[in-house]
GROMACS .gro file of N, CA, C and O in nm:
model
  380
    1UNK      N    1   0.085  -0.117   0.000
    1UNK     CA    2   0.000   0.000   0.000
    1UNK      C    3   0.090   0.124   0.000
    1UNK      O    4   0.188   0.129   0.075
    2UNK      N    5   0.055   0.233  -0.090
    2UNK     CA    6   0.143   0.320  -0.070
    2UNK      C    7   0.010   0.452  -0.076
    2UNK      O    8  -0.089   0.443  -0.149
    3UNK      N    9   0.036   0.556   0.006
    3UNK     CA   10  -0.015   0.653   0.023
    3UNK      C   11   0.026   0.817  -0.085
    3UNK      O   12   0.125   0.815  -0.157
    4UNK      N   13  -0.036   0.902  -0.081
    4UNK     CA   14   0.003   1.023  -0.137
    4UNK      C   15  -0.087   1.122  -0.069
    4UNK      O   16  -0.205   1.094  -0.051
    5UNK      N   17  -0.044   1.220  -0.035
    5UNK     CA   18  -0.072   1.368   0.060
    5UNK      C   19  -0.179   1.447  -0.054
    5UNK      O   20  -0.268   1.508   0.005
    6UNK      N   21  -0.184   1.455  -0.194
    6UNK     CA   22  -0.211   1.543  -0.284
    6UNK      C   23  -0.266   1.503  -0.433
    6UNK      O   24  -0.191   1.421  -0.485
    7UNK      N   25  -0.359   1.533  -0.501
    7UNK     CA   26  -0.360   1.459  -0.606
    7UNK      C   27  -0.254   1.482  -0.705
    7UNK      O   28  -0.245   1.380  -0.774
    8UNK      N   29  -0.168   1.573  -0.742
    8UNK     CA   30  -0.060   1.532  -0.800
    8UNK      C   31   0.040   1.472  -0.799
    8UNK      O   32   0.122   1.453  -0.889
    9UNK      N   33   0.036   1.431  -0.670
    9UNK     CA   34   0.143   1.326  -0.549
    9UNK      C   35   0.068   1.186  -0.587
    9UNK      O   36   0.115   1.107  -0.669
   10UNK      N   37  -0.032   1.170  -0.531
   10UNK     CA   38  -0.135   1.020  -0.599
   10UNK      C   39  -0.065   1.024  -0.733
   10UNK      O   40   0.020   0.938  -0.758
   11UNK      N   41  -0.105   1.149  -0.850
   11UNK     CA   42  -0.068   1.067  -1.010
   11UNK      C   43   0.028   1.069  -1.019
   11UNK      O   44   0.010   0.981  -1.103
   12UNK      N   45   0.162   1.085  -1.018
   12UNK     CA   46   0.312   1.030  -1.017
   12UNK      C   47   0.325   0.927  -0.927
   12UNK      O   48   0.418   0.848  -0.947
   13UNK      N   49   0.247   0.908  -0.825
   13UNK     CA   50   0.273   0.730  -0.748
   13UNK      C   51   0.210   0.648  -0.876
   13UNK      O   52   0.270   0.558  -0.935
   14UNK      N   53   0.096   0.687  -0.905
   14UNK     CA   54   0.004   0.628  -0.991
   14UNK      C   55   0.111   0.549  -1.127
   14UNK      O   56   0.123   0.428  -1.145
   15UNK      N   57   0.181   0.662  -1.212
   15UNK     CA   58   0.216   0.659  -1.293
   15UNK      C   59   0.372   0.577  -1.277
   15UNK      O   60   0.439   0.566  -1.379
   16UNK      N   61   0.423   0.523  -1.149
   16UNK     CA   62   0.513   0.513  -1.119
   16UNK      C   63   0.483   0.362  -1.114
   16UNK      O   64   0.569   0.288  -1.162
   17UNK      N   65   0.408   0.326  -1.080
   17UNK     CA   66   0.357   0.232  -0.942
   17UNK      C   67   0.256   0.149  -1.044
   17UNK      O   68   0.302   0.043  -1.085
   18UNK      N   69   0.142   0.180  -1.082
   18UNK     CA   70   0.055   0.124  -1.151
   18UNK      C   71  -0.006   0.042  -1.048
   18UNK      O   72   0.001  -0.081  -1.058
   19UNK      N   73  -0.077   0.110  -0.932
   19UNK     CA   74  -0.144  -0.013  -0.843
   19UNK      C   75  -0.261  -0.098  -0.910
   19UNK      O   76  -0.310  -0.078  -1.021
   20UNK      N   77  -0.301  -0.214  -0.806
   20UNK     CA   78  -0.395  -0.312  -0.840
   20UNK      C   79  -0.494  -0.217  -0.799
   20UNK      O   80  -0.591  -0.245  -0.869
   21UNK      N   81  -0.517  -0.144  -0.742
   21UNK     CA   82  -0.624  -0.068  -0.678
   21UNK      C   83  -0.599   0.095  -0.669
   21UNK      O   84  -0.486   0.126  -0.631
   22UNK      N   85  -0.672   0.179  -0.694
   22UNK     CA   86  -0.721   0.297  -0.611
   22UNK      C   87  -0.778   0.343  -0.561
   22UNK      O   88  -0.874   0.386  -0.625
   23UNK      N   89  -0.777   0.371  -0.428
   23UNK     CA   90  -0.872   0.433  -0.369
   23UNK      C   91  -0.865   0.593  -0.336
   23UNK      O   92  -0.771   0.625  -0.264
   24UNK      N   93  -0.931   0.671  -0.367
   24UNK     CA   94  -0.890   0.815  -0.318
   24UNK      C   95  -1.029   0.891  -0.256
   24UNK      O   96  -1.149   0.870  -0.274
   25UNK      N   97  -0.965   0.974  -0.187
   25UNK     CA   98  -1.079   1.110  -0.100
   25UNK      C   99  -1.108   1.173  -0.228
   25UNK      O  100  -1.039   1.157  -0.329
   26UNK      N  101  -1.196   1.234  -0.221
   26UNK     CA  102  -1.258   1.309  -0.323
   26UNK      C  103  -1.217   1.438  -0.276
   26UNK      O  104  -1.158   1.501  -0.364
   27UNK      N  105  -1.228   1.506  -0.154
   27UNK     CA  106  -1.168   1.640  -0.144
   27UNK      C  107  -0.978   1.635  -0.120
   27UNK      O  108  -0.933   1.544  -0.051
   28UNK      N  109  -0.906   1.710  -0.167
   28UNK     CA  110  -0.747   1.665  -0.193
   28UNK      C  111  -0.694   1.836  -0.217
   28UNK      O  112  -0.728   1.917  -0.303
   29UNK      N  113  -0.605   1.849  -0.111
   29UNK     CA  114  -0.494   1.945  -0.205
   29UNK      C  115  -0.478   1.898  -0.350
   29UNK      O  116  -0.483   1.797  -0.420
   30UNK      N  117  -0.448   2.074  -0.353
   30UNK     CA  118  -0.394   2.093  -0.524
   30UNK      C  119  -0.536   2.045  -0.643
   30UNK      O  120  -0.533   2.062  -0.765
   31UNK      N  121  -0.617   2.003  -0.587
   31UNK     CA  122  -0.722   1.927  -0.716
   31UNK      C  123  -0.844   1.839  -0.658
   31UNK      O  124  -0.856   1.877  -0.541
   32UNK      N  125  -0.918   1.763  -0.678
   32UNK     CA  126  -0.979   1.693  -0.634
   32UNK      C  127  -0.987   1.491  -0.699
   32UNK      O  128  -0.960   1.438  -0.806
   33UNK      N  129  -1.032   1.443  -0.579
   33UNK     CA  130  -1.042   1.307  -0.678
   33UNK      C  131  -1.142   1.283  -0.786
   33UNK      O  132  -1.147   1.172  -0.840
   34UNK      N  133  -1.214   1.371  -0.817
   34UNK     CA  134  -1.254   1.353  -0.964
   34UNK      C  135  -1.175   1.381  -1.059
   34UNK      O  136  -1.164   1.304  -1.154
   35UNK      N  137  -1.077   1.545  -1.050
   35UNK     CA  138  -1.007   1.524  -1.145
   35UNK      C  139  -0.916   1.448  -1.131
   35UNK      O  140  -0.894   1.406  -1.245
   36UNK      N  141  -0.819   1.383  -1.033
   36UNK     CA  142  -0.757   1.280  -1.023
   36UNK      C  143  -0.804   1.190  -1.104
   36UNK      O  144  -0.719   1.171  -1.191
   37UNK      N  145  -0.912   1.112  -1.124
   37UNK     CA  146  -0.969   0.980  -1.186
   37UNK      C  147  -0.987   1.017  -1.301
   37UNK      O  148  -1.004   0.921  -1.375
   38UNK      N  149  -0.993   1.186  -1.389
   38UNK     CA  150  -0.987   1.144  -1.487
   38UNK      C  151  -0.838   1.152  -1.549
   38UNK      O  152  -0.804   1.091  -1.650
   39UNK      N  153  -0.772   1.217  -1.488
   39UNK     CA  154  -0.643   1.204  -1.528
   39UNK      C  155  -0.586   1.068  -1.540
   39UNK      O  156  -0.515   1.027  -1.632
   40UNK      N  157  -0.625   1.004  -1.435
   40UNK     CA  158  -0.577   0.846  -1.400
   40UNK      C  159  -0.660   0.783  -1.535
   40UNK      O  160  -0.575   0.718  -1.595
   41UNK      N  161  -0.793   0.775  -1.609
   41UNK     CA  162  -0.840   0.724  -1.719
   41UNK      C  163  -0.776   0.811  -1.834
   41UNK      O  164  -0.816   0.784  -1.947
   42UNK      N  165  -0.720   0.872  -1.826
   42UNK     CA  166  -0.648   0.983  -1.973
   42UNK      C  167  -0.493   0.857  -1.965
   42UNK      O  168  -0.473   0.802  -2.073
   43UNK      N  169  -0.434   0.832  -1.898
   43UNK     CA  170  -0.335   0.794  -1.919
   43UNK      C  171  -0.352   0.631  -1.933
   43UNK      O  172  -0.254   0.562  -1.962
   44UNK      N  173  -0.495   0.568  -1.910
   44UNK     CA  174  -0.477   0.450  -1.853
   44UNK      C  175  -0.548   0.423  -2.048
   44UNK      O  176  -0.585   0.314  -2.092
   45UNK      N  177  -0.547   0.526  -2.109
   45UNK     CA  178  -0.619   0.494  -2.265
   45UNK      C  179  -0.489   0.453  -2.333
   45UNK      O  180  -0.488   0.361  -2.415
   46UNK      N  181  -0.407   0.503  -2.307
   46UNK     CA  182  -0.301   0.491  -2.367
   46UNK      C  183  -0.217   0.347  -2.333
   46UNK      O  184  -0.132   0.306  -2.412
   47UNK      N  185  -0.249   0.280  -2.215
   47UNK     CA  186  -0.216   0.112  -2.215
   47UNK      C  187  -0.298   0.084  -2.230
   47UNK      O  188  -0.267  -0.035  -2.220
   48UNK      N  189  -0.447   0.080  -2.259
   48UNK     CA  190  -0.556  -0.040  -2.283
   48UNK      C  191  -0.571  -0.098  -2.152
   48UNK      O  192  -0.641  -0.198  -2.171
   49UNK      N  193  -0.545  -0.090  -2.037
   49UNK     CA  194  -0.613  -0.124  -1.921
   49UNK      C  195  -0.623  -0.033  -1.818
   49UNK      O  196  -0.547   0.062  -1.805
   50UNK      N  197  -0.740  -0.067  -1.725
   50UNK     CA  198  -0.831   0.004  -1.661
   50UNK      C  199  -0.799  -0.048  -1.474
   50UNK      O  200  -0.803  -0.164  -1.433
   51UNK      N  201  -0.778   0.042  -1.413
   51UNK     CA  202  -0.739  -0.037  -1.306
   51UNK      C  203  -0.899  -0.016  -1.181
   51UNK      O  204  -0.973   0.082  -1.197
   52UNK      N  205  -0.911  -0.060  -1.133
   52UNK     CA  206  -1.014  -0.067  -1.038
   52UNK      C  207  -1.034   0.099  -0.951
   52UNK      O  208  -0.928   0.125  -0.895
   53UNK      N  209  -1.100   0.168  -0.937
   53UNK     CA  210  -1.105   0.301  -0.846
   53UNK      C  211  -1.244   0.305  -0.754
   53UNK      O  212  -1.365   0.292  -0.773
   54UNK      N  213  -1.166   0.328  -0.655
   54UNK     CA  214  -1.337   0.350  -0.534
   54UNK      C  215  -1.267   0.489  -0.488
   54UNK      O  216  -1.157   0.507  -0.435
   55UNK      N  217  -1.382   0.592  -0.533
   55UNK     CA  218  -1.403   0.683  -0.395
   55UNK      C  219  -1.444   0.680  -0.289
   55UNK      O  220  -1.562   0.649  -0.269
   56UNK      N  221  -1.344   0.717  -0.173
   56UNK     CA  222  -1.357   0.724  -0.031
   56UNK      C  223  -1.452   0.876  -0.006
   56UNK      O  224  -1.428   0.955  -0.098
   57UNK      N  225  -1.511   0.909   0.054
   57UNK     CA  226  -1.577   1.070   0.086
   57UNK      C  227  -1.639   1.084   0.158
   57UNK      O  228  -1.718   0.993   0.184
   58UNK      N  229  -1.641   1.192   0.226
   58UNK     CA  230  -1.795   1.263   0.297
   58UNK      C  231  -1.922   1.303   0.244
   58UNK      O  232  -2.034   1.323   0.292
   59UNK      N  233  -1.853   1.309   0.097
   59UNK     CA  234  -1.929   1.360  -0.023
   59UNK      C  235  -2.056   1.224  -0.030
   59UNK      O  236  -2.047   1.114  -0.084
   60UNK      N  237  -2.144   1.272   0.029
   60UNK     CA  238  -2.253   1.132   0.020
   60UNK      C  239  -2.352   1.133  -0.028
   60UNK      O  240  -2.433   1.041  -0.014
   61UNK      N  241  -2.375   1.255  -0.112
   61UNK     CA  242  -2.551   1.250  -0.138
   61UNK      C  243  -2.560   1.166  -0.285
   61UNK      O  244  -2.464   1.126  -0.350
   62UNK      N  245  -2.658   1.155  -0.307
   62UNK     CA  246  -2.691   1.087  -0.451
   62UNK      C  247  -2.625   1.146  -0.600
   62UNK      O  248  -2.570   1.079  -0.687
   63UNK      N  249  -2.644   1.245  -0.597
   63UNK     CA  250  -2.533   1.310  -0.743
   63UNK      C  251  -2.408   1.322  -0.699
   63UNK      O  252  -2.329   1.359  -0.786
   64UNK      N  253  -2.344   1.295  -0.549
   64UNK     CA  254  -2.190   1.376  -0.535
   64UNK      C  255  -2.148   1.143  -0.587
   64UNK      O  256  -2.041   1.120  -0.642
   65UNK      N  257  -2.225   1.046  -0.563
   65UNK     CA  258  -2.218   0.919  -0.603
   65UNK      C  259  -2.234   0.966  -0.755
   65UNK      O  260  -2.132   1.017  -0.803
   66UNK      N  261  -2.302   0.961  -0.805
   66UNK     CA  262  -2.334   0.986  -0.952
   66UNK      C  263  -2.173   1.031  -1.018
   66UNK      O  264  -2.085   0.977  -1.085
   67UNK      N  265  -2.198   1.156  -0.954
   67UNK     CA  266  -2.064   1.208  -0.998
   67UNK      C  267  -1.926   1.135  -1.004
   67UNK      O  268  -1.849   1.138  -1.100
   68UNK      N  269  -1.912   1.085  -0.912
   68UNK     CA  270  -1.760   0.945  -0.891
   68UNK      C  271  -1.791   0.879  -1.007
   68UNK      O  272  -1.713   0.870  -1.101
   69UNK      N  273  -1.916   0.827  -1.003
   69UNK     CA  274  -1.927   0.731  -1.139
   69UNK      C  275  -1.925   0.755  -1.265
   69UNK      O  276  -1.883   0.671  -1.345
   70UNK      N  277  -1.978   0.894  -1.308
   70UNK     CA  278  -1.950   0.907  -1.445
   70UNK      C  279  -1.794   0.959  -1.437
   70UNK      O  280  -1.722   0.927  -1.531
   71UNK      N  281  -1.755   1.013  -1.363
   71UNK     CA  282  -1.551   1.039  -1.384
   71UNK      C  283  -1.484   0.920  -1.360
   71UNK      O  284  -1.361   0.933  -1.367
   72UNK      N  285  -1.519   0.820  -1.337
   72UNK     CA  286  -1.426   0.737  -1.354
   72UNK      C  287  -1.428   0.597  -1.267
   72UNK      O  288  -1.388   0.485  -1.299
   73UNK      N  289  -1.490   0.641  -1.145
   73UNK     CA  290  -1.467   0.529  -1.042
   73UNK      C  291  -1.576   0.456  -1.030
   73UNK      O  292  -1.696   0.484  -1.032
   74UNK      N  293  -1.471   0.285  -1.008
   74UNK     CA  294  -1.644   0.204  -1.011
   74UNK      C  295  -1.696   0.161  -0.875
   74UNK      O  296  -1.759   0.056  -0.868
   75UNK      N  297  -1.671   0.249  -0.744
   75UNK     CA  298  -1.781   0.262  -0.648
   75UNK      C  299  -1.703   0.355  -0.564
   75UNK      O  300  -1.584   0.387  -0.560
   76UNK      N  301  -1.804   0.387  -0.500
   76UNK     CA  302  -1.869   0.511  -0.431
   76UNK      C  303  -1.884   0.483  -0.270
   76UNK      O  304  -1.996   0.470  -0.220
   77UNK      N  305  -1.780   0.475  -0.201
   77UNK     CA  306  -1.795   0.446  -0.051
   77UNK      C  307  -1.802   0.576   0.079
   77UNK      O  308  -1.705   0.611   0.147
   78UNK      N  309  -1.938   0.632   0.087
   78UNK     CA  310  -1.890   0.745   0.180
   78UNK      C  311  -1.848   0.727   0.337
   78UNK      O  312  -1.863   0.620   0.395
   79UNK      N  313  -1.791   0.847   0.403
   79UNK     CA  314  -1.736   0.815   0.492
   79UNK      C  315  -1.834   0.837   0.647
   79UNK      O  316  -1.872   0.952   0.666
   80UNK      N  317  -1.863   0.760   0.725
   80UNK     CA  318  -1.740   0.673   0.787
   80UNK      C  319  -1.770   0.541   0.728
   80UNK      O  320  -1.885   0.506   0.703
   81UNK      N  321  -1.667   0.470   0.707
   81UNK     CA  322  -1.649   0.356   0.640
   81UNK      C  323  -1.646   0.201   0.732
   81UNK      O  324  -1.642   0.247   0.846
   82UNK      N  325  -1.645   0.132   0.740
   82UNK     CA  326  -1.632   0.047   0.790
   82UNK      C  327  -1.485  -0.059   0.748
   82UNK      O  328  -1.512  -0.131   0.652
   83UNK      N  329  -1.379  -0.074   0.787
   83UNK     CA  330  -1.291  -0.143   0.747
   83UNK      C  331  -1.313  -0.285   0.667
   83UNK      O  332  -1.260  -0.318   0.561
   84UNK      N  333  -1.389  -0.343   0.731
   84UNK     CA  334  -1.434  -0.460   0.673
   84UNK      C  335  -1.529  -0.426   0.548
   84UNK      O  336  -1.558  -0.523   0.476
   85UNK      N  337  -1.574  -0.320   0.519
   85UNK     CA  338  -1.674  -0.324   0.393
   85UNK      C  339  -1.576  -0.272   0.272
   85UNK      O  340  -1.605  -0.293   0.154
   86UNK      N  341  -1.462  -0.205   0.312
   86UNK     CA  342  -1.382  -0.151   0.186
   86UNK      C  343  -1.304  -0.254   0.106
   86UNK      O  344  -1.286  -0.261  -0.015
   87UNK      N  345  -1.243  -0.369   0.254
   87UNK     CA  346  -1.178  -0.476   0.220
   87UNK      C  347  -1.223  -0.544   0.112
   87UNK      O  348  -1.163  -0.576   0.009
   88UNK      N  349  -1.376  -0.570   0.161
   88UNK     CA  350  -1.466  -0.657   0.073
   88UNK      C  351  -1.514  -0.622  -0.072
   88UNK      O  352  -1.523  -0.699  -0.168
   89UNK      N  353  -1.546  -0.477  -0.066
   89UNK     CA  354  -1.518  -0.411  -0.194
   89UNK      C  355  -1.394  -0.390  -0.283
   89UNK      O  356  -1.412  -0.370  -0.403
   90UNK      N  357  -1.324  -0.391  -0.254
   90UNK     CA  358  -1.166  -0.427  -0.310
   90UNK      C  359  -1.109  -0.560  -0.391
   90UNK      O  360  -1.030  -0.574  -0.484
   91UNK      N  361  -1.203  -0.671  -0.294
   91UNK     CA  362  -1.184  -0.804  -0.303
   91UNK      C  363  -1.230  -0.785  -0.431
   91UNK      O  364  -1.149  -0.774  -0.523
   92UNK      N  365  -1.400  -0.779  -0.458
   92UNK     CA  366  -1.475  -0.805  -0.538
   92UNK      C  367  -1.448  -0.713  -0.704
   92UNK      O  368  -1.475  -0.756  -0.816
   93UNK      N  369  -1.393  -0.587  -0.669
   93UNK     CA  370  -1.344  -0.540  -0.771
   93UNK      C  371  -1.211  -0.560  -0.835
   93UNK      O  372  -1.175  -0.500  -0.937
   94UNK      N  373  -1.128  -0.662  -0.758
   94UNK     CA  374  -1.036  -0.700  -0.854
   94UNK      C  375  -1.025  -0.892  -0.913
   94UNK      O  376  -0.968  -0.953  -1.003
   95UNK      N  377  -1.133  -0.932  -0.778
   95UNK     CA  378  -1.202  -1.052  -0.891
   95UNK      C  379  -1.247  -1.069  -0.995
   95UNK      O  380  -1.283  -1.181  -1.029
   0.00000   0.00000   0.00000
């Protein structure tokens, strides 16, 4: 697991690293995790694969979900989270 402070800090781990997973906050110095995710799908066109993304957030209402999903990420976990439910979502999105 490796962490980043910033979303331009996340996309150079990103771009470095190529994790099995992302997970990011939606509110972030320097940018947010929407534009994060689409930056992360701008670069991920260019290898032909797609890596798994869940937003983490406070951001909980029904369009701030909507929103994660049409930029990029394929679920929407607001916060407070439960450790055991992210795990399990993680599992299932890279099965």
């Amino acid at each position: 697991m490796v962490s980043a402070g910033s979303a331009d800090e996340a996309l150079a781990v990103f771009e470095r690293l190529r994790p099995d997973v992302l997970v990011s906050d939606i509110g972030m110095p320097d940018g947010d995790g929407y534009s994060l995710i689409r930056r992360v799908r701008l670069l991920e066109d260019d290898s032909g694969t797609r890596v798994p993304a869940v937003a983490l957030t406070a951001f909980a209402r029904a369009e701030d979900r909507s929103q994660a999903l049409r930029c990029g990420f394929q679920a929407h976990l607001p916060k407070p989270i439960e450790p055991g439910e992210l795990t399990a979502l993680i599992a299932r999105l890279i099965a």
